[in-house]
Coordinates of C-alpha atoms and ligand atoms in Angstrom, one line a residue:
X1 CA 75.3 96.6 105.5
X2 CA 77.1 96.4 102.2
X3 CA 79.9 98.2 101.2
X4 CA 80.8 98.3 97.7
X5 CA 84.2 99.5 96.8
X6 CA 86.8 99.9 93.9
X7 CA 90.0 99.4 94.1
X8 CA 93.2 98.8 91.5
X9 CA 94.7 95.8 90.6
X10 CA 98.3 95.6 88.5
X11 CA 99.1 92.6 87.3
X12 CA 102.9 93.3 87.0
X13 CA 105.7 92.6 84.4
X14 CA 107.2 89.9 85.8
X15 CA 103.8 88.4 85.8
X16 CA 102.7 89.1 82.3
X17 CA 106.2 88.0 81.3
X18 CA 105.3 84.5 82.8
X19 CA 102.1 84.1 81.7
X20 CA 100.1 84.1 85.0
X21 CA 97.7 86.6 84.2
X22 CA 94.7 84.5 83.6
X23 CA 95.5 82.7 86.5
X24 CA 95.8 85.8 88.8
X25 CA 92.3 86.6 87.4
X26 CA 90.6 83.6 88.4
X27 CA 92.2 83.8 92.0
X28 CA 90.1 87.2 91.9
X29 CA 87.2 85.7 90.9
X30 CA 87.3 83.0 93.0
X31 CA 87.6 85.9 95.8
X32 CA 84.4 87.7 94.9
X33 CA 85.9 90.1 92.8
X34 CA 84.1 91.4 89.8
X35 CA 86.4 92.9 87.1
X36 CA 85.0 96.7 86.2
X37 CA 87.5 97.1 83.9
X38 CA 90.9 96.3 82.5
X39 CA 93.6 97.0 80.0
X40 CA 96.9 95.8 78.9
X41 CA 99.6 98.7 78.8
X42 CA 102.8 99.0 78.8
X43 CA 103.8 102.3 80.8
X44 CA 107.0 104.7 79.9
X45 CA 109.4 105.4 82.6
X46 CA 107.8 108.5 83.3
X47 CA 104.4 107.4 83.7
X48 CA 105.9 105.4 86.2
X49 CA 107.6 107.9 88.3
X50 CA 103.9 109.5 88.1
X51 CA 102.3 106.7 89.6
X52 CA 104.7 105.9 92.0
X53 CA 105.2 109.4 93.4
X54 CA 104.8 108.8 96.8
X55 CA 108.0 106.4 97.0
X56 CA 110.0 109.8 95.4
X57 CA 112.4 109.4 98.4
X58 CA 112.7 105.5 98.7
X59 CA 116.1 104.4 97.9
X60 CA 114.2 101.9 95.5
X61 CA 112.2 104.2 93.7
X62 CA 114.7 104.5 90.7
X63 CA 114.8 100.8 89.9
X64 CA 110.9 100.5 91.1
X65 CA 110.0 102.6 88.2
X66 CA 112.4 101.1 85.7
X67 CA 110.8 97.7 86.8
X68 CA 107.4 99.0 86.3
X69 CA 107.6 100.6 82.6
X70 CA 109.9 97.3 81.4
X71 CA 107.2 95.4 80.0
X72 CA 103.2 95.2 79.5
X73 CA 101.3 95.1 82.8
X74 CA 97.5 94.5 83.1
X75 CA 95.6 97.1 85.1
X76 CA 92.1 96.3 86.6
X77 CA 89.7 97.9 88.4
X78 CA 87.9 95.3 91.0
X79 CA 85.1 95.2 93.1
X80 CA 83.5 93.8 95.8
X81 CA 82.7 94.5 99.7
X82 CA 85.8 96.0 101.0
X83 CA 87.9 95.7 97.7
X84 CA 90.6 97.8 99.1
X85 CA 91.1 95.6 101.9
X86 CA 90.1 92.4 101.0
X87 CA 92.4 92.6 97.9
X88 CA 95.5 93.8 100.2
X89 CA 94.7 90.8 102.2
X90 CA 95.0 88.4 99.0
X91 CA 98.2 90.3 97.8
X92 CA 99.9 89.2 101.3
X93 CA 102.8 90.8 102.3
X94 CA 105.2 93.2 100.0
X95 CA 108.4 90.4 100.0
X96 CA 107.0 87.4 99.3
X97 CA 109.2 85.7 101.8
X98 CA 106.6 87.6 104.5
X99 CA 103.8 86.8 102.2
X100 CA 101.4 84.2 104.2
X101 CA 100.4 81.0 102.5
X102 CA 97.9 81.1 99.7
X103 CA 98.3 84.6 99.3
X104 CA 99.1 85.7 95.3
X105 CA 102.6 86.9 96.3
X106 CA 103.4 84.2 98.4
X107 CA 102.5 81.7 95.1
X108 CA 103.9 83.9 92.2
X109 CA 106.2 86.5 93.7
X110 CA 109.6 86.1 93.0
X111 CA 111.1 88.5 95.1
X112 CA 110.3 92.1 97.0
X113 CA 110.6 93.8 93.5
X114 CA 109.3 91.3 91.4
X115 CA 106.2 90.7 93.9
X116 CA 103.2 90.3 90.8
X117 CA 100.6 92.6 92.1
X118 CA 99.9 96.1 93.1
X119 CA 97.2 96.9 95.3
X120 CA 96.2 100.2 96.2
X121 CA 96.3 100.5 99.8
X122 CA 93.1 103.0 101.0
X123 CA 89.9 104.2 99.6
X124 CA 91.7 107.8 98.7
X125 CA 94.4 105.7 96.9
X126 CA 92.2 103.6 94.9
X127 CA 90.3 106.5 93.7
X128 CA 93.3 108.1 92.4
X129 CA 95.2 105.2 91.4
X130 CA 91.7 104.0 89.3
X131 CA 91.8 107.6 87.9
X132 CA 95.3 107.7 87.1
X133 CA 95.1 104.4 84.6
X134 CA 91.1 104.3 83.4
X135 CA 89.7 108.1 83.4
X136 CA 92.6 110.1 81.6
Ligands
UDP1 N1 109.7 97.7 96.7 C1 111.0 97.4 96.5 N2 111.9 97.4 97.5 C2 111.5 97.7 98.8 C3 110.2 98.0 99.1 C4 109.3 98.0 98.0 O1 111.3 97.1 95.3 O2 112.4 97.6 99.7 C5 108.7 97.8 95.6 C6 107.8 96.6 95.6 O3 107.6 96.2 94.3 C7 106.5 97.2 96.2 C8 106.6 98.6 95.7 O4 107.9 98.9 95.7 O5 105.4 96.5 95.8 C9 105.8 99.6 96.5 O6 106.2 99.5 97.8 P1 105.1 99.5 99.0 O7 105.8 99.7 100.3 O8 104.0 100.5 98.7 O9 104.5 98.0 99.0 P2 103.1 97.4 98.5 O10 102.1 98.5 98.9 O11 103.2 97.2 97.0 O12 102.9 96.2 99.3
MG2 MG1 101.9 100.5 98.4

């Protein structure tokens, strides 16, 4: 039984800033990930905010946002069987510090803010999170 699915992908500014993009592609690839689409934007604050909106309350969410619209990211829409979770898995853990070995955080993060990637994390999420960047 096969189970295609979508998710989202940010590569983020700290990421971008270093280069690693082509990298963090090929680790994708090399995962079974076939890339649907992608662009390279660079968000304003308030796009941000949008994005983010479930974090509204987080202490973080101020600086999170800042972070996010500092510089261009590279948004992707990826699939492959079980994207959401499979690509979760190859994020590792939010601070890198948790982040298990050979996981993309774990080799490029730099820190629980500057952690490289964004993965949506459910099917509902990906759906709106792909909507949000590719169908508006
Ligand atoms: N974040 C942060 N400080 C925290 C927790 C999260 O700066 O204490 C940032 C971090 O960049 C993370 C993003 O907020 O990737 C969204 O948090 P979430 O808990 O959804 O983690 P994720 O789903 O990205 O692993
Ligand atoms: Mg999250």
């Amino acid at each position: 039984m096969s189970n295609i699915e979508r998710t989202l992908s940010i590569i983020k500014p700290d990421a971008v800033q270093r280069n690693l993009q082509d990298q963090i592609k090929q680790e994708f690839k090399n995962k079974g990930f076939e890339i649907i689409e992608e662009k390279k934007i660079h968000i304003s604050k308030e796009e941000a905010e949008k994005f983010y909106k479930v974090h509204e309350t987080k202490p973080f969410y101020n600086d999170l946002c800042k972070y996010l619209s500092s510089g261009p990211i590279i948004v992707l829409s990826l699939q492959r069987e079980n994207a959401v979770m499979e690509n979760r898995k190859l994020m590792g853990a939010t601070n890198p510090i948790d982040a298990k070995e050979g996981t993309l955080r774990k080799k490029y993060g730099i820190s629980i803010d500057k952690n490289s990637v964004h993965g949506s994390d459910s099917i509902d999420n990906a759906k709106i999170e792909l909507d949000f960047f590719f169908n508006r």
